[in-house]
């Protein structure tokens, strides 16, 4: 019989009790067998689908049975279940509430179907995010956005259908941060292994207080931090470290440790027991150094800014001068934060020279490698971090160049500071990123398909952009020379401004160009690049590349788009 | 024709170009149509499955075609695809690496199949987690655990197959925090809507720096915090607030704001510009108050502990006495932290009396409702928080009693503190929990199926436990009277200890009982409850219930299990 042969030959092996070594005799039986082979959500969904198909079924073959209460329990779901309910759930969640899901009795099938529905929405979104035909953003102003979905919180519970509608709306109006033409932040892109680990971490939903309550995660934290310390260059990966919810916190932890190391009594007695402290960092460093000093009761005025050269690197001679100056004024220098990859220029401070000064004056040497730390994974670019192994502590954010999902920041410390670690007020008890980072590292540590390749490619793309615009008409670079990181800082001068003689007028009009082009980018949704002023420099574009999805064509597109959107200004 | 009728009647509507208003004529066509109806991962997986089935297929009907390159592109996936690759991927990920997934060219199908495989693992884990037949934990010591899976980080990249194996191993050895018999932490349980939102948040992978880069999430933050303030009782939900990575940080933020409010110059000039400060909190309060003071440069010695009564509540008269004492010593009282739901006893400090004292001495009144704040959702229990609306700031952790996935802590502030908010060094830029909380609230705010029902049930269960053991032979309560929260603190005295006359000997032996029973619980994997000493009280069990999955039977089970495991001690 033709249809028998069709299904029989393709039937999965060991498909069920009633079919062992025998081909399923009906399409329904085959589909049931197939459903059994599929674990979890797919099996249940297929199973629900079969029930839908079965509802209109006429008993036309002896072996096929009409769908009724008795067949429901043997639908292929591996265990007694009630597929009719699942079917209802598939057909519409409009009568179901979150309380109908697990741990509700008989909540299994509804839960599987609901979560699978959510996953289908997410999978579709992921594919769309990488598609250049898709808008980076479908932008609306707050009031308009409020009207486009019911975001307000009502006192009446909403159905699962409403929740699913909100899931879709949330993604529709969110920025596609994985989009190959989204260049706005230092952290762009979405890695699939990292994402899978993040979903798993959410599902495990565990705190990391102790080994007792999170054996696997505590073990992974140990292994992963040790590996990071090895990469930094500390012998056998010795030292300590902690994951934190962001680079700003990691930097503050470093300052906290430096203070405690020099004045352990500060923990009990506070700053009144300590002389006036001074911290040092370059004028191009991240604002978190000042914010940390404000929080710790040190005060922003005790953070002394060191001059940077034209390309944004700290000038070591100025550091030494200011340390001496501070000492003369009665301050105690306790902390120097060098930046490996500044936020705007992507500059790397000269770590070896700075470490020499720190050693000479016995000051804690911290390296803020939140943005540039990942270059250590590249044989071609790691020289920019030469000297990092001399640091007392290092901030490193794998959620930036290493495409680990947000937020993944580590503070690595050269000395074991178990005693001090207790001084940190907020260990990151649910390290959302830990597993993602671990899996990312497992997936591609070194070698031709490793992080190195991804990082080198991002730097190659930025060099391509730099070479393309440095002598191009209508462009001016913010600083001379090849960028050290993927930051390319430039002005675009539309024809109407390009030839203005009045320098003040030119500056004034140029200041408005980047904001207008950016607003138009968002309106069209084609791409996004950030801009800012810096010191006496008017608004310029800061292009950064950290998304493994970006290509040379995307760089070409960016240039064309800036010119298209800015030519009339 | 029978088989035609079978499939035709059940065929989905508008199943594809070739089938509109016409039933698919073959089982294959029906399955293709079905695959088209399923978006994302399921469609592709079903499609891959069909290809597997099809590989051995013999062309037995005119309408069925042999699987070759030409059929691959029309397999039902909605767009041109290459199902053979997907099939390979389904069959084994042992030749694939993370770099084969998106954004790799042709990475779509592999990505969908890989992520679906992960989701299937997660869905199976979720079902298992709620199953009382499953172990709460499959416990192993670190060295043993290291051997049971290859957790070490190699320099060679691993295949996707290895990653999937690690996904399974991670879950196998993790604690099932959603298990109905896992009582170890204040945050237990897993809510499906919250989890779905968490998966979505991971996928959106966005920072929340500005509206520009996260329009939806910034809007939701505003709406959600406003709702929480309304619930606290602040008119029209006015005020300010922020989500943070945990209650300890929220408490520290509160202290930071209180200090800044009284001495705004502290931001620039540090603690040396400020008189010696004093903070006050009960001896039963959370350790984060002292840790916060250590970090902020105030010092732990400036945190003055107020006496608690026998049931763990702060004694207001002692607060006033110690404020006066501190003032006499030259300290400036700036911060009182009352606890609404202490960690061990679950006690609620008398907020109205404390607020009167704060008002009298013009001290910032903070309520640490990390654990007990959620009782405000219950009409039956909210009286325990009477006076919370007088607070200057409130910490509230919806990841505890409200089963939002970890970590979800909010600091709510009565005054708008936009200017001060800039003073906080670490806004939680990727608020992992925000969407989960929003969806949770959407799903069940009030009413019979709301949070109220879940919270009331947890309190009912703890009262059931309390009533069952308070006069039972072999049990002794740590404090008298019905617990205010779900914390039930008790000793179990095995027969061998129960009748000892020597009080010191009895105490000494009793101290060891809870640790041994707990170790045995973990060995068997049947349940988990925490224990600790407190002051001069030897180790006792602290039972807490926050998991909506727990039932009366689970409480009965716990008592039986403690007696079973402890009877020989």
XYZ file of N, CA and C in Angstrom, chain A residues 8-93:
258
model
N 6.177 4.301 6.305
C 6.945 3.250 6.964
C 8.436 3.416 6.780
N 8.845 3.768 5.591
C 10.278 3.846 5.320
C 10.955 4.986 6.071
N 10.203 6.007 6.274
C 10.816 7.161 6.936
C 10.640 7.165 8.442
N 10.020 6.119 8.956
C 9.691 6.158 10.389
C 10.940 6.136 11.251
N 10.941 6.901 12.313
C 12.075 6.877 13.228
C 12.188 5.512 13.911
N 13.362 5.152 14.271
C 13.563 3.889 14.987
C 13.089 3.996 16.425
N 12.721 2.855 16.964
C 12.300 2.784 18.372
C 11.300 3.877 18.726
N 10.334 4.004 17.866
C 9.466 5.179 18.002
C 8.399 5.027 19.066
N 8.263 3.889 19.639
C 7.250 3.743 20.686
C 6.943 2.276 20.924
N 6.244 2.025 22.018
C 5.936 0.649 22.389
C 5.227 -0.107 21.278
N 4.286 0.556 20.675
C 3.440 -0.133 19.712
C 4.087 -0.243 18.339
N 5.273 0.274 18.177
C 5.840 0.292 16.829
C 7.228 -0.334 16.746
N 7.715 -0.873 17.868
C 9.099 -1.336 17.849
C 9.340 -2.344 16.733
N 10.366 -2.016 15.963
C 10.740 -2.840 14.815
C 9.637 -2.960 13.767
N 8.634 -2.188 13.927
C 7.573 -2.217 12.933
C 7.278 -0.783 12.527
N 7.017 -0.587 11.271
C 6.717 0.761 10.812
C 5.328 1.156 11.292
N 5.185 2.424 11.659
C 3.838 2.879 12.013
C 2.916 2.681 10.812
N 1.703 2.317 11.092
C 0.828 1.916 9.994
C -0.029 3.047 9.449
N -0.074 4.153 10.139
C -0.872 5.274 9.626
C -0.060 6.564 9.736
N -0.458 7.522 8.968
C 0.187 8.826 9.101
C 0.121 9.333 10.543
N -1.020 9.163 11.181
C -1.158 9.613 12.577
C -0.125 8.921 13.468
N -0.018 7.616 13.271
C 0.935 6.871 14.092
C 2.352 7.365 13.828
N 2.634 7.658 12.558
C 3.971 8.136 12.245
C 4.233 9.469 12.940
N 3.230 10.331 12.841
C 3.405 11.652 13.449
C 3.537 11.538 14.971
N 2.795 10.605 15.531
C 2.915 10.370 16.973
C 4.321 9.909 17.314
N 4.816 9.007 16.470
C 6.167 8.508 16.700
C 7.172 9.646 16.574
N 6.938 10.490 15.571
C 7.842 11.619 15.375
C 7.802 12.542 16.587
N 6.596 12.762 17.091
C 6.445 13.639 18.253
C 7.207 13.083 19.448
N 7.179 11.744 19.559
C 7.893 11.127 20.683
C 9.394 11.331 20.593
N 9.885 11.405 19.370
C 11.323 11.602 19.189
C 11.765 13.008 19.556
N 10.807 13.927 19.530
C 11.148 15.313 19.806
C 10.910 15.615 21.272
N 11.924 16.033 21.956
C 11.742 16.305 23.379
C 11.031 17.633 23.592
N 10.532 17.782 24.776
C 10.051 19.077 25.259
C 9.017 19.741 24.370
N 9.248 21.010 24.128
C 8.264 21.875 23.499
C 7.827 21.423 22.127
N 8.764 20.981 21.313
C 8.400 20.613 19.959
C 7.456 19.433 19.978
N 7.813 18.440 20.770
C 6.962 17.253 20.846
C 5.551 17.634 21.229
N 5.448 18.483 22.252
C 4.113 18.828 22.727
C 3.361 19.650 21.710
N 4.090 20.512 21.017
C 3.421 21.373 20.054
C 2.948 20.550 18.857
N 3.803 19.663 18.434
C 3.442 18.789 17.329
C 2.237 17.961 17.720
N 2.305 17.517 18.948
C 1.242 16.699 19.504
C -0.079 17.477 19.537
N 0.003 18.726 19.945
C -1.187 19.566 19.949
C -1.703 19.771 18.541
N -0.768 19.945 17.639
C -1.110 20.155 16.231
C -1.835 18.953 15.662
N -1.332 17.791 16.047
C -1.970 16.556 15.581
C -3.409 16.499 16.067
N -3.620 16.936 17.284
C -4.975 16.924 17.819
C -5.867 17.858 17.034
N -5.337 19.017 16.682
C -6.121 19.950 15.870
C -6.494 19.282 14.563
N -5.469 18.692 13.920
C -5.716 18.015 12.656
C -6.734 16.913 12.864
N -6.632 16.261 13.998
C -7.485 15.110 14.256
C -8.927 15.457 14.533
N -9.152 16.704 14.947
C -10.514 17.028 15.372
C -11.539 16.831 14.269
N -11.138 17.135 13.051
C -12.085 16.991 11.943
C -12.015 15.632 11.269
N -11.159 14.826 11.823
C -10.850 13.541 11.187
C -12.065 12.597 11.137
N -12.187 11.931 10.046
C -13.241 10.902 9.939
C -12.581 9.534 10.029
N -13.160 8.612 10.783
C -12.545 7.290 10.903
C -12.624 6.516 9.590
N -11.600 6.669 8.810
C -11.655 6.075 7.479
C -10.759 4.863 7.344
N -9.846 4.689 8.291
C -9.023 3.478 8.267
C -9.229 2.756 9.593
N -9.129 1.472 9.594
C -9.363 0.729 10.829
C -8.406 1.147 11.952
N -7.178 1.425 11.610
C -6.200 1.724 12.658
C -6.264 3.154 13.170
N -6.915 4.013 12.430
C -7.005 5.389 12.931
C -8.228 5.507 13.823
N -8.054 6.156 14.939
C -9.173 6.278 15.873
C -9.635 7.718 15.955
N -10.885 7.862 16.213
C -11.433 9.208 16.343
C -10.879 9.839 17.631
N -10.619 11.136 17.577
C -10.083 11.796 18.765
C -11.153 11.902 19.831
N -10.919 11.227 20.916
C -11.829 11.375 22.043
C -11.008 11.249 23.330
N -11.673 11.229 24.437
C -10.960 11.227 25.719
C -9.935 10.096 25.813
N -10.238 8.971 25.188
C -9.322 7.832 25.348
C -8.054 7.981 24.531
N -8.152 8.616 23.394
C -6.923 8.748 22.601
C -6.021 9.856 23.130
N -6.629 10.783 23.848
C -5.876 11.938 24.337
C -4.638 11.529 25.118
N -4.798 10.503 25.937
C -3.683 10.103 26.788
C -2.568 9.380 26.062
N -2.744 9.044 24.829
C -1.711 8.305 24.116
C -1.303 9.035 22.844
N -1.225 10.322 22.938
C -1.005 11.123 21.741
C 0.447 11.166 21.307
N 1.336 10.577 22.096
C 2.728 10.611 21.692
C 3.576 11.523 22.550
N 3.040 11.958 23.630
C 3.765 12.914 24.495
C 4.646 12.230 25.529
N 4.872 10.954 25.391
C 5.750 10.220 26.313
C 5.126 9.907 27.659
N 4.123 10.659 28.055
C 3.493 10.356 29.327
C 2.047 10.799 29.269
N 1.253 10.330 30.243
C -0.150 10.708 30.213
C -0.272 12.221 30.153
N -1.076 12.706 29.276
C -1.252 14.142 29.180
C -2.646 14.427 28.664
N -2.940 15.672 28.545
C -4.253 16.048 28.066
C -4.072 17.017 26.906
N -3.946 16.444 25.739
C -3.607 17.272 24.599
C -4.713 18.231 24.201
N -5.933 17.905 24.569
C -7.019 18.816 24.233
C -6.749 20.184 24.843
N -6.304 20.185 26.097
C -6.004 21.447 26.759
C -4.876 22.171 26.056
N -3.862 21.389 25.679
C -2.746 21.996 24.968
C -3.230 22.585 23.660
N -4.144 21.901 23.027
C -4.673 22.383 21.766
C -5.362 23.722 21.958
N -6.181 23.781 22.981
C -6.831 25.056 23.273
C -5.795 26.155 23.458
N -4.730 25.772 24.180
C -3.708 26.764 24.448
C -3.034 27.217 23.160
N -2.801 26.272 22.259
C -2.175 26.631 20.998
C -3.073 27.546 20.211
N -4.327 27.157 20.188
C -5.281 27.890 19.376
C -5.412 29.323 19.899
N -5.419 29.506 21.201
C -5.526 30.863 21.722
C -5.223 30.902 23.199
N -4.411 31.870 23.605
C -4.095 32.017 25.012
C -5.026 33.025 25.659
